[in-house]
Amino acid sequence: MRLDKRGYVPYSGPRLSILKRDLTYLFLEVKNMLLKKRSIVVLVFILFLMSFPVITSLTIGEFMFAGMKQEEVNQAILSQYVEFSFVILFLGLLLSAITVAPRISEEVKGGPLPLILSRPITRDEYFLLKFSSSFLYMFTLICVPPLLSVLLFMGSLPPSVHFSALYVLSRVLAIYLIYAFFLTALGLFSSSLMGSPTSASLFTFFLPWITEFIGGILRATLDLPQKYTLISLISGTLLRSSSGFVENLKGSSLTLWHQALALAILLPVLMLFTAYTVVKERQEV
Amino acid sequence: MTMPEPAEEADGAPEGGPREILSAVNLWKSYGEVEALRGLTFTFKGGVMGLLGPNGAGKSTFIKIALGLLKADEGSVKILGRDVSDFNRDVKGQVGYMPEGECLPEALTGLQFVYHMGVLSGLPPKEAFQRAHAVMEFVGMGEQRYRKISSYSLGLKQRIKLAQAIVHDPILLFLDEPTSGLDPFGREEMLSLIEELKSAGKSIVLSTHILRDVERVAEEVVVLNRGVKLIQKSMKEVMKSGGWVEVTVVGGTREFVEMLKKMGIECEVTGSKIRMEPPKEGGLFRLMEVAEEAGVVVRSVRGGIKDLTDLFSELMEEGGGTG
């Protein structure tokens, strides 16, 4: 009956080791993420690039801080950090909502998850691959603009301060590393809990703003100081993670700095653990 | 550690005699109050096995447990002698799965998807690419393989599901309702592909509620209802056990029927037509002798074999199970 009849040919070629298989699949996943929402990703990336002036301000600020004492910090630059954090927060959340949030939910309901898990792959490996590919993707997209910015800026500096510039660059990258970690964790957290990709995207984008709003009300009701308090960190500023972290990094005491850092890492870890547990225990794939 | 070779023998495979490809022992599974499987037990030694049952019989639940997608409440499933509740890479690498429902990533092309599944199964990228092309040729997908899955018809989606299931050349295939929703032409093609896979030595579990599909390709049948095994028989046994004869007689119908009943043959009388199972000894010749003894004139005789539809209806009416 078939027009182009060709018999079944068995496969007798080589097989990959588990590590090589996982790395190859990781590469494919990242490539898929970039290709799948290509136009939206490009748009968000351009928006990131448009934030260059703000990023440059940040970089200048970092250079200044590198050689200045705490009391000499220019309050005007500090306020620029806050503006900057909101721009980056908005774009970062948008990126996470569009690209990371649908990643698990779209594979669960009517998606290929049953097919994937019927292969020689554990649920742990599946989750690890999802996390690694999402994190790599987010980190790359978030870090390229500031990296370019700093490197361009370095060109105009005398060689004597290049070391300081590298120090600043490492700080900026560390902050963005945490930010990418947070965005990935938030996206996968929503994705594992929500049945539909659209719900997961909306949840990812709006959750930090809602908690920020609730945090604002709580602060006002309890008559707490606006900034640099633990409740501020927990309610909203923390959910902004690294952007809040940048903000708090500059003006707060050492104790609060540590609290901010610890919470900015702990919260994403908790979100990832929840997502992992949901994926691991989900019966009906 | 490398990914498993399809031809590798699993360690747990019994030595000598036909190897058990798949076995279920006292398998129980419930979703809340609903019991999907109730002590299901059977073995499968290879070839093509039809897993028959109405919707809700527990077919898909069994397959999901066998694939490790669901956990059984009690009992065990073994594939190639190994329990599937313990994740086993060797076993998983030798199993292919074609699910019933929607399961395809619509943003990818057919070729990309099959290639990805090949890589996930442990094939090196270059080989996975070649293999994806080869299996897509096999399932009869030409240029369509370069189109996005979202643009595929139901027939093409079924083919791509089959292609991904065989891309890593597994030993055992679970095909869940492979002809469901296909037009007659598509169904015929799908059954031809299954027959070719059978010829290539693949063991296939064909889960379906379409009896004709099982009759066409299966060598063995397991009938499930409400999570219980009703029968497990070879197709030869099924065909042998259920012949029927219908005779049209003139005069002495009552005596004829009485004599047949004495011989242990149940009859169904509709006017002058008597339908029955043929006598186990002597067959039609014996029947003619009895007719002569009863003094009836046989006007016509017609008969046939009981097909799976009859068998299935009977079993469903009985509604019992052997578990």
Coordinates of C-alpha atoms in Angstrom, one line a residue:
Chain A
M1 CA 0.0 0.0 0.0
R2 CA 2.8 2.4 0.8
L3 CA 4.2 4.3 -2.1
D4 CA 7.8 4.8 -0.9
K5 CA 8.2 1.4 0.8
R6 CA 11.5 0.9 2.5
G7 CA 12.2 -1.9 4.9
Y8 CA 13.1 -1.5 8.5
V9 CA 16.9 -1.1 9.0
P10 CA 18.3 -2.0 12.4
Y11 CA 20.8 0.3 14.1
S12 CA 24.1 -1.1 14.9
G13 CA 26.2 2.1 15.5
P14 CA 27.8 3.4 18.6
R15 CA 26.0 4.8 21.7
L16 CA 27.0 7.8 23.8
S17 CA 28.1 7.7 27.4
I18 CA 25.5 9.2 29.8
L19 CA 27.6 12.4 30.3
K20 CA 28.1 12.9 26.6
R21 CA 24.4 12.3 25.9
D22 CA 23.4 14.8 28.6
L23 CA 25.8 17.4 27.3
T24 CA 24.6 17.0 23.7
Y25 CA 21.0 17.2 24.8
L26 CA 21.8 20.3 26.9
F27 CA 23.2 22.0 23.8
L28 CA 20.1 21.1 21.9
E29 CA 17.8 22.4 24.6
V30 CA 19.6 25.8 24.7
K31 CA 19.5 26.0 20.9
N32 CA 15.8 25.2 20.9
M33 CA 15.1 27.9 23.5
L34 CA 16.9 30.5 21.3
L35 CA 15.2 29.4 18.1
K36 CA 11.7 28.8 19.5
K37 CA 10.8 32.3 20.6
R38 CA 13.4 33.9 18.3
S39 CA 11.6 37.2 17.6
I40 CA 10.6 37.8 21.2
V41 CA 14.1 36.9 22.5
V42 CA 15.6 39.3 20.0
L43 CA 13.2 42.1 21.1
V44 CA 14.0 41.6 24.8
F45 CA 17.7 41.4 24.0
I46 CA 17.5 44.7 22.2
L47 CA 15.7 46.2 25.2
F48 CA 18.6 45.0 27.3
L49 CA 21.0 46.7 24.9
M50 CA 18.9 49.9 25.1
S51 CA 19.6 49.9 28.9
F52 CA 23.3 50.4 28.1
P53 CA 23.4 54.0 29.4
V54 CA 22.0 52.8 32.7
I55 CA 24.4 49.9 32.8
T56 CA 27.2 52.3 32.0
S57 CA 26.1 54.4 34.9
L58 CA 26.2 51.4 37.1
T59 CA 29.7 50.6 35.9
I60 CA 30.9 54.1 36.5
G61 CA 29.3 53.9 39.9
E62 CA 31.1 50.7 40.6
F63 CA 34.4 52.3 39.5
M64 CA 33.7 55.2 41.8
F65 CA 32.8 52.9 44.7
A66 CA 35.9 50.9 44.1
G67 CA 38.0 53.9 45.2
M68 CA 35.7 55.6 47.5
K69 CA 34.7 55.3 51.1
Q70 CA 31.2 54.5 52.2
E71 CA 30.4 58.0 53.3
E72 CA 31.5 59.5 50.0
V73 CA 29.1 57.6 47.9
N74 CA 27.1 59.9 45.8
Q75 CA 23.4 59.6 46.6
A76 CA 22.5 60.5 43.1
I77 CA 24.3 57.5 41.7
L78 CA 22.6 55.4 44.4
S79 CA 19.3 56.5 43.1
Q80 CA 20.4 55.5 39.6
Y81 CA 20.9 52.0 40.9
V82 CA 17.3 51.9 41.9
E83 CA 16.1 53.0 38.5
F84 CA 18.5 50.6 36.9
S85 CA 17.3 47.7 39.0
F86 CA 13.7 48.3 37.9
V87 CA 14.6 48.3 34.2
I88 CA 16.6 45.2 34.6
L89 CA 13.9 43.6 36.8
F90 CA 11.2 44.3 34.2
L91 CA 13.2 43.0 31.3
G92 CA 14.5 40.0 33.2
L93 CA 11.1 39.0 34.4
L94 CA 9.7 39.4 30.9
L95 CA 12.5 37.1 29.5
S96 CA 11.9 34.5 32.2
A97 CA 8.2 34.6 31.8
I98 CA 8.4 34.1 28.0
T99 CA 11.2 31.6 27.8
V100 CA 11.7 29.7 31.1
A101 CA 8.2 29.6 32.6
P102 CA 6.6 27.4 29.9
R103 CA 9.4 24.9 29.8
I104 CA 8.0 22.2 32.1
S105 CA 4.3 23.0 31.9
E106 CA 4.3 22.8 28.1
E107 CA 5.8 19.3 28.2
V108 CA 3.5 18.0 30.9
K109 CA 0.0 18.5 29.5
G110 CA -0.2 17.1 26.0
G111 CA 3.5 17.5 25.6
P112 CA 6.4 15.1 25.1
L113 CA 7.2 14.5 28.8
P114 CA 5.9 10.8 28.7
L115 CA 8.0 10.2 25.7
I116 CA 11.1 11.8 27.3
L117 CA 10.7 9.9 30.5
S118 CA 10.2 6.6 28.6
R119 CA 13.8 6.9 27.5
P120 CA 16.9 6.1 29.6
I121 CA 16.7 9.3 31.6
T122 CA 15.8 9.7 35.2
R123 CA 13.5 12.5 36.5
D124 CA 16.5 13.9 38.3
E125 CA 18.5 14.1 35.1
Y126 CA 15.5 15.6 33.3
F127 CA 15.1 18.4 35.9
L128 CA 18.8 19.0 36.0
L129 CA 18.9 19.4 32.2
K130 CA 15.9 21.8 32.3
F131 CA 17.6 23.9 35.0
S132 CA 21.0 23.9 33.4
S133 CA 19.8 24.8 29.9
S134 CA 17.5 27.6 31.3
F135 CA 20.2 28.9 33.5
L136 CA 22.8 29.0 30.7
Y137 CA 20.4 30.7 28.5
M138 CA 19.4 33.4 31.0
F139 CA 22.9 34.0 32.2
T140 CA 24.1 34.5 28.6
L141 CA 21.4 36.9 27.6
I142 CA 21.6 38.9 30.8
C143 CA 25.4 39.1 31.0
V144 CA 26.3 39.9 27.5
P145 CA 25.2 43.6 27.6
P146 CA 26.9 44.6 30.8
L147 CA 30.0 42.6 29.8
L148 CA 30.2 44.5 26.5
S149 CA 29.5 47.7 28.3
V150 CA 32.4 47.2 30.8
L151 CA 34.8 46.0 28.2
L152 CA 34.1 49.0 26.0
F153 CA 34.5 51.3 29.0
M154 CA 37.8 49.7 29.9
G155 CA 39.2 50.7 26.6
S156 CA 39.0 54.4 27.6
L157 CA 40.7 53.8 30.9
P158 CA 44.4 54.1 31.6
P159 CA 46.1 50.7 32.1
S160 CA 46.8 51.5 35.7
V161 CA 43.1 51.0 36.6
H162 CA 42.5 47.9 34.5
F163 CA 42.9 45.7 37.5
S164 CA 40.2 47.7 39.3
A165 CA 38.0 47.5 36.2
L166 CA 38.4 43.7 36.2
Y167 CA 37.4 43.7 39.9
V168 CA 34.3 45.7 39.1
L169 CA 33.5 43.4 36.2
S170 CA 33.7 40.4 38.4
R171 CA 31.3 42.0 40.9
V172 CA 28.9 42.9 38.1
L173 CA 29.0 39.3 36.8
A174 CA 28.5 37.9 40.2
I175 CA 25.4 40.0 40.7
Y176 CA 24.1 38.9 37.3
L177 CA 24.9 35.3 38.1
I178 CA 22.6 35.5 41.1
Y179 CA 20.0 37.4 39.1
A180 CA 20.0 34.7 36.3
F181 CA 19.8 32.0 39.0
F182 CA 16.8 33.8 40.6
L183 CA 15.0 34.2 37.2
T184 CA 15.6 30.6 36.3
A185 CA 14.4 29.3 39.6
L186 CA 11.3 31.5 39.5
G187 CA 10.5 30.4 36.0
L188 CA 10.9 26.7 36.8
F189 CA 9.0 27.1 40.0
S190 CA 6.0 28.5 38.2
S191 CA 6.3 26.0 35.4
S192 CA 6.2 23.0 37.7
L193 CA 3.2 24.3 39.6
M194 CA 1.1 25.6 36.7
G195 CA -0.8 23.4 34.3
S196 CA -0.7 25.7 31.4
P197 CA 2.3 27.6 29.9
T198 CA 0.3 30.9 29.8
S199 CA -0.6 30.7 33.5
A200 CA 3.1 29.9 34.3
S201 CA 4.3 32.9 32.3
L202 CA 1.8 35.3 33.9
F203 CA 2.6 33.9 37.4
T204 CA 6.3 34.4 36.8
F205 CA 5.9 37.9 35.6
F206 CA 3.4 39.2 38.2
L207 CA 4.5 37.3 41.4
P208 CA 7.4 39.7 42.3
W209 CA 5.2 42.8 41.6
I210 CA 2.4 41.4 43.8
T211 CA 4.8 40.6 46.7
E212 CA 6.3 44.0 46.2
F213 CA 2.9 45.6 46.6
I214 CA 2.0 43.4 49.6
G215 CA 5.4 44.3 51.1
G216 CA 4.7 48.0 50.6
I217 CA 1.4 47.7 52.4
L218 CA 3.0 45.7 55.2
R219 CA 5.7 48.2 55.7
A220 CA 3.2 51.1 55.8
T221 CA 0.9 49.2 58.2
L222 CA 3.6 48.2 60.5
D223 CA 5.3 51.6 60.2
L224 CA 8.7 50.1 59.3
P225 CA 11.5 51.9 57.7
Q226 CA 11.3 51.9 53.9
K227 CA 14.7 50.5 53.2
Y228 CA 17.3 48.2 54.5
T229 CA 15.0 46.1 56.7
L230 CA 14.7 42.4 56.6
I231 CA 11.0 42.6 55.9
S232 CA 11.7 44.8 52.9
L233 CA 14.0 42.2 51.6
I234 CA 11.6 39.4 52.2
S235 CA 8.5 41.0 50.8
G236 CA 9.6 42.7 47.6
T237 CA 13.1 43.8 47.3
L238 CA 14.3 40.3 47.9
L239 CA 12.1 39.0 45.1
R240 CA 13.9 41.4 42.9
S241 CA 16.9 39.4 44.0
S242 CA 20.0 40.8 42.5
S243 CA 18.5 44.2 41.7
G244 CA 17.4 44.5 45.3
F245 CA 20.7 43.0 46.2
V246 CA 22.6 45.8 44.3
E247 CA 20.5 48.4 46.0
N248 CA 21.1 47.0 49.4
L249 CA 24.7 46.2 48.7
K250 CA 25.7 49.8 48.7
G251 CA 24.0 51.4 51.7
S252 CA 23.3 48.7 54.2
S253 CA 25.3 47.5 57.1
L254 CA 27.4 44.4 56.7
T255 CA 24.8 42.3 58.6
L256 CA 22.0 43.3 56.2
W257 CA 24.3 42.8 53.3
H258 CA 24.9 39.2 54.3
Q259 CA 21.2 38.7 54.9
A260 CA 20.4 40.0 51.5
L261 CA 23.0 37.8 49.9
A262 CA 21.9 34.7 51.8
L263 CA 18.2 35.3 51.1
A264 CA 18.9 36.1 47.4
I265 CA 20.4 32.7 47.1
L266 CA 18.2 30.8 49.6
L267 CA 14.9 31.8 48.0
P268 CA 15.7 30.5 44.5
V269 CA 17.1 27.4 46.1
L270 CA 13.8 26.8 47.9
M271 CA 11.9 27.5 44.7
L272 CA 14.0 25.0 42.8
F273 CA 13.6 22.4 45.4
T274 CA 9.8 22.8 45.2
A275 CA 9.9 22.5 41.4
Y276 CA 12.2 19.5 41.7
T277 CA 9.9 17.8 44.2
V278 CA 6.8 18.4 42.0
V279 CA 8.5 17.0 38.9
K280 CA 9.9 14.0 40.9
E281 CA 6.6 13.1 42.5
R282 CA 4.2 13.9 39.6
Q283 CA 2.4 10.7 38.8
E284 CA 0.4 11.5 35.8
V285 CA 2.9 12.7 33.2
Chain B
M1 CA 29.0 4.0 31.4
T2 CA 27.6 4.0 27.9
M3 CA 24.0 3.8 26.8
P4 CA 22.7 0.3 26.3
E5 CA 23.1 -1.6 23.0
P6 CA 19.8 -2.9 21.7
A7 CA 21.1 -6.3 21.1
E8 CA 22.5 -6.7 24.6
E9 CA 21.0 -9.4 26.8
A10 CA 19.7 -8.1 30.1
D11 CA 21.4 -9.8 33.0
G12 CA 18.1 -10.9 34.5
A13 CA 16.9 -12.7 31.4
P14 CA 16.2 -16.4 32.1
E15 CA 18.5 -18.9 30.4
G16 CA 17.2 -21.5 28.0
G17 CA 13.7 -21.6 26.5
P18 CA 11.9 -18.6 25.2
R19 CA 12.8 -15.5 27.0
E20 CA 10.1 -13.5 28.8
I21 CA 10.1 -10.1 27.2
L22 CA 7.4 -8.8 29.5
S23 CA 5.6 -10.0 32.6
A24 CA 3.2 -8.6 35.1
V25 CA 2.6 -10.1 38.5
N26 CA -0.4 -9.3 40.7
L27 CA -0.4 -5.6 39.5
W28 CA -2.7 -3.2 41.4
K29 CA -3.2 0.4 40.7
S30 CA -5.9 2.8 41.8
Y31 CA -6.6 6.5 41.3
G32 CA -8.3 7.5 44.5
E33 CA -11.5 5.4 44.6
V34 CA -11.1 4.1 41.1
E35 CA -9.3 0.8 40.7
A36 CA -7.6 0.8 37.3
L37 CA -5.7 -2.5 37.7
R38 CA -6.8 -5.3 40.0
G39 CA -4.2 -8.0 40.3
L40 CA -3.2 -8.2 36.6
T41 CA -0.9 -11.1 35.8
F42 CA 0.4 -12.2 32.5
T43 CA 3.6 -13.0 30.6
F44 CA 4.6 -12.1 27.0
K45 CA 7.4 -14.0 25.3
G46 CA 7.7 -12.0 22.1
G47 CA 6.0 -11.5 18.8
V48 CA 3.0 -9.3 18.7
M49 CA 0.5 -9.2 21.6
G50 CA -2.8 -7.5 21.4
L51 CA -3.8 -5.9 24.6
L52 CA -7.6 -5.6 24.2
G53 CA -10.2 -3.9 26.3
P54 CA -12.8 -1.2 26.3
N55 CA -11.9 2.3 27.4
G56 CA -11.0 2.3 31.1
A57 CA -10.0 -1.3 31.1
G58 CA -6.5 -0.4 32.4
K59 CA -4.5 -0.8 29.2
S60 CA -2.8 2.6 29.2
T61 CA -2.3 2.4 33.0
F62 CA -0.5 -0.9 32.5
I63 CA 1.7 0.6 29.8
K64 CA 2.6 3.6 31.9
I65 CA 3.6 1.4 34.8
A66 CA 5.7 -0.8 32.5
L67 CA 7.5 2.4 31.2
G68 CA 8.1 3.7 34.7
L69 CA 5.8 6.7 34.3
L70 CA 3.5 5.5 37.0
K71 CA 4.1 3.6 40.2
A72 CA 2.1 0.5 40.9
D73 CA 0.4 0.2 44.3
E74 CA 1.3 -3.4 44.4
G75 CA 2.9 -6.1 42.3
S76 CA 5.6 -5.8 39.7
V77 CA 6.3 -5.5 36.0
K78 CA 9.4 -7.0 34.5
I79 CA 10.9 -6.2 31.1
L80 CA 13.6 -8.6 29.9
G81 CA 13.7 -10.1 33.4
R82 CA 14.2 -6.8 35.2
D83 CA 11.8 -5.1 37.5
V84 CA 10.8 -1.7 36.1
S85 CA 10.2 -0.1 39.5
D86 CA 14.0 0.1 39.8
F87 CA 15.2 2.6 37.1
N88 CA 17.3 0.6 34.7
R89 CA 19.0 2.3 31.9
D90 CA 19.6 -1.0 30.0
V91 CA 16.0 -1.9 30.0
K92 CA 14.8 1.6 29.2
G93 CA 17.1 1.8 26.2
Q94 CA 15.4 -1.3 24.7
V95 CA 11.9 0.0 24.9
G96 CA 10.0 2.2 22.5
Y97 CA 6.7 3.9 23.3
M98 CA 4.1 5.3 21.0
P99 CA 1.5 7.0 23.1
E100 CA -2.2 7.5 22.3
G101 CA -2.8 11.2 23.0
E102 CA -1.2 14.5 22.1
C103 CA 2.5 14.3 23.0
L104 CA 4.4 16.2 20.2
P105 CA 6.2 19.5 20.5
E106 CA 4.5 21.6 17.9
A107 CA 7.2 24.1 17.5
L108 CA 9.7 21.6 16.2
T109 CA 9.8 20.0 12.8
G110 CA 9.2 16.2 12.6
L111 CA 12.9 15.6 11.8
Q112 CA 14.1 17.7 14.7
F113 CA 11.9 15.9 17.1
V114 CA 12.9 12.4 16.0
Y115 CA 16.6 13.5 16.1
H116 CA 16.2 14.9 19.6
M117 CA 14.6 11.6 20.7
G118 CA 17.5 9.7 19.1
V119 CA 20.0 11.8 21.0
L120 CA 18.1 11.4 24.2
S121 CA 18.2 7.6 23.7
G122 CA 22.0 7.8 23.5
L123 CA 22.7 8.0 19.8
P124 CA 25.7 10.2 18.8
P125 CA 24.5 13.4 17.0
K126 CA 25.6 12.4 13.5
E127 CA 24.2 8.9 13.8
A128 CA 21.0 10.2 15.4
F129 CA 20.5 12.5 12.4
Q130 CA 21.0 9.7 9.9
R131 CA 18.9 7.4 11.9
A132 CA 16.1 10.0 12.1
H133 CA 16.1 10.2 8.3
A134 CA 16.1 6.4 8.0
V135 CA 13.1 5.9 10.3
M136 CA 11.2 8.7 8.7
E137 CA 11.7 7.0 5.3
F138 CA 10.5 3.8 6.9
V139 CA 7.2 5.4 8.2
G140 CA 6.7 7.0 4.8
M141 CA 7.4 10.6 5.5
G142 CA 8.9 12.5 2.7
E143 CA 9.3 16.2 2.6
Q144 CA 6.8 16.6 5.4
R145 CA 9.6 15.8 7.8
Y146 CA 10.9 19.3 7.3
R147 CA 7.6 20.9 8.3
K148 CA 6.6 22.0 11.8
I149 CA 4.6 19.4 13.7
S150 CA 1.9 21.9 14.3
S151 CA 1.0 21.7 10.6
Y152 CA 0.7 17.9 10.6
S153 CA -2.5 15.9 10.0
L154 CA -3.5 13.2 12.4
G155 CA -2.0 10.6 10.1
L156 CA 1.3 12.3 10.0
K157 CA 1.3 12.7 13.8
Q158 CA 0.8 9.0 14.2
R159 CA 3.7 8.3 11.9
I160 CA 6.0 10.7 13.7
K161 CA 5.0 9.0 17.0
L162 CA 6.0 5.7 15.5
A163 CA 9.2 7.1 14.1
Q164 CA 10.4 8.4 17.5
A165 CA 9.5 5.1 19.1
I166 CA 11.8 3.1 16.8
V167 CA 14.6 5.7 16.3
H168 CA 16.9 3.9 18.8
D169 CA 16.1 0.4 17.5
P170 CA 14.4 -1.0 20.6
I171 CA 13.6 -4.6 21.2
L172 CA 10.1 -4.0 22.7
L173 CA 7.5 -1.6 21.5
F174 CA 4.5 -0.4 23.3
L175 CA 2.0 1.0 20.7
D176 CA -1.0 2.6 22.4
E177 CA -4.0 2.8 20.0
P178 CA -1.7 3.3 16.9
T179 CA -4.6 3.3 14.4
S180 CA -7.0 5.4 16.5
G181 CA -8.6 8.2 14.4
L182 CA -7.0 7.1 11.2
D183 CA -8.9 6.8 7.9
P184 CA -9.0 3.3 6.3
F185 CA -6.0 4.0 4.1
G186 CA -3.9 5.4 7.0
R187 CA -5.0 2.4 9.2
E188 CA -3.9 0.0 6.5
E189 CA -0.5 1.7 6.3
M190 CA 0.0 1.7 10.0
L191 CA -0.8 -2.0 10.2
S192 CA 1.6 -2.7 7.4
L193 CA 4.3 -0.9 9.3
I194 CA 3.6 -2.9 12.4
E195 CA 3.8 -6.1 10.4
E196 CA 7.1 -5.0 9.0
L197 CA 8.4 -4.3 12.5
K198 CA 7.2 -7.7 13.5
S199 CA 9.1 -9.2 10.6
A200 CA 12.2 -7.3 11.8
G201 CA 12.0 -9.2 15.0
K202 CA 10.5 -6.5 17.2
S203 CA 8.3 -7.6 20.1
I204 CA 5.2 -5.4 20.1
V205 CA 2.5 -4.8 22.6
L206 CA -0.4 -3.4 20.7
S207 CA -2.9 -1.8 23.0
T208 CA -6.2 -1.1 21.2
H209 CA -9.9 -1.5 21.3
I210 CA -10.1 -2.1 17.6
L211 CA -10.5 -5.9 17.3
R212 CA -9.8 -6.1 13.6
D213 CA -6.3 -4.6 14.2
V214 CA -5.5 -7.3 16.6
E215 CA -6.8 -10.0 14.4
R216 CA -4.7 -8.7 11.6
V217 CA -1.3 -8.5 13.2
A218 CA -1.3 -10.2 16.6
E219 CA -0.2 -13.7 17.5
E220 CA -1.5 -13.5 21.0
V221 CA -4.2 -11.6 22.8
V222 CA -4.8 -10.5 26.4
V223 CA -8.3 -9.2 27.1
L224 CA -8.7 -6.8 30.0
N225 CA -11.8 -5.4 31.5
R226 CA -11.9 -3.1 34.6
G227 CA -8.3 -3.9 35.4
V228 CA -8.6 -7.6 35.3
K229 CA -7.4 -10.1 32.7
L230 CA -10.3 -12.0 31.2
I231 CA -8.2 -14.3 28.9
Q232 CA -4.8 -14.7 27.5
K233 CA -4.8 -16.9 24.4
S234 CA -2.9 -17.3 21.2
M235 CA -4.8 -16.2 18.1
K236 CA -4.8 -19.8 16.8
E237 CA -6.6 -20.9 20.0
V238 CA -9.1 -18.0 19.7
M239 CA -9.9 -18.9 16.1
K240 CA -10.1 -22.7 16.8
S241 CA -12.3 -22.4 19.9
G242 CA -15.1 -20.4 18.3
G243 CA -16.5 -21.9 15.1
W244 CA -20.3 -21.8 14.5
V245 CA -22.7 -23.6 12.2
E246 CA -26.2 -22.6 11.1
V247 CA -28.5 -25.2 9.6
T248 CA -31.9 -24.6 8.1
V249 CA -34.1 -27.7 8.5
V250 CA -37.6 -28.8 7.5
G251 CA -39.7 -30.9 10.0
G252 CA -38.7 -32.4 13.4
T253 CA -36.9 -29.4 14.6
R254 CA -37.7 -30.1 18.3
E255 CA -36.4 -33.7 18.1
F256 CA -33.2 -32.5 16.4
V257 CA -32.6 -29.9 19.0
E258 CA -33.2 -32.4 21.8
M259 CA -30.7 -34.8 20.4
L260 CA -28.1 -32.1 20.0
K261 CA -28.6 -31.0 23.6
K262 CA -28.1 -34.6 24.7
M263 CA -24.7 -34.4 22.9
G264 CA -23.9 -31.3 25.0
I265 CA -24.4 -28.8 22.1
E266 CA -26.2 -25.6 23.0
C267 CA -28.5 -24.4 20.2
E268 CA -30.1 -21.1 19.3
V269 CA -33.3 -21.7 17.4
T270 CA -34.8 -19.0 15.2
G271 CA -37.8 -20.5 13.2
S272 CA -36.3 -23.2 11.0
K273 CA -32.8 -22.0 11.6
I274 CA -30.6 -23.6 14.3
R275 CA -27.3 -22.0 15.2
M276 CA -24.8 -24.0 17.2
E277 CA -21.2 -24.9 17.8
P278 CA -20.2 -27.8 15.6
P279 CA -19.8 -31.2 17.3
K280 CA -16.3 -31.6 18.6
E281 CA -16.2 -35.2 17.3
G282 CA -17.1 -35.8 13.7
G283 CA -17.9 -32.2 12.9
L284 CA -20.4 -31.7 10.1
F285 CA -20.6 -35.4 9.2
R286 CA -21.8 -36.2 12.7
L287 CA -24.3 -33.3 12.5
M288 CA -25.8 -34.8 9.3
E289 CA -26.1 -38.2 10.9
V290 CA -28.0 -36.7 13.9
A291 CA -30.3 -34.8 11.5
E292 CA -31.0 -38.1 9.7
E293 CA -31.7 -39.9 13.0
A294 CA -34.1 -37.0 14.0
G295 CA -35.9 -37.3 10.7
V296 CA -35.3 -33.7 9.5
V297 CA -34.3 -32.5 6.1
V298 CA -31.4 -30.2 6.1
R299 CA -32.0 -27.5 3.5
S300 CA -28.9 -25.5 4.0
V301 CA -25.7 -25.3 6.1
R302 CA -23.5 -22.3 6.6
G303 CA -20.8 -21.6 9.1
G304 CA -17.8 -19.7 10.1
I305 CA -15.2 -19.0 12.7
K306 CA -15.9 -16.9 15.8
D307 CA -14.0 -13.7 15.4
L308 CA -12.6 -11.5 18.2
T309 CA -15.7 -9.4 18.1
D310 CA -17.8 -12.4 19.2
L311 CA -15.2 -13.5 21.7
F312 CA -14.9 -10.0 23.1
S313 CA -18.7 -9.6 23.4
E314 CA -19.0 -12.9 25.2
L315 CA -16.2 -12.0 27.6
M316 CA -17.7 -8.6 28.3
E317 CA -21.1 -10.2 29.0
E318 CA -19.5 -12.6 31.4
G319 CA -17.7 -9.7 33.0
G320 CA -15.6 -12.0 35.2
G321 CA -11.9 -12.4 35.2
T322 CA -9.1 -14.7 36.1
G323 CA -6.7 -11.9 37.2

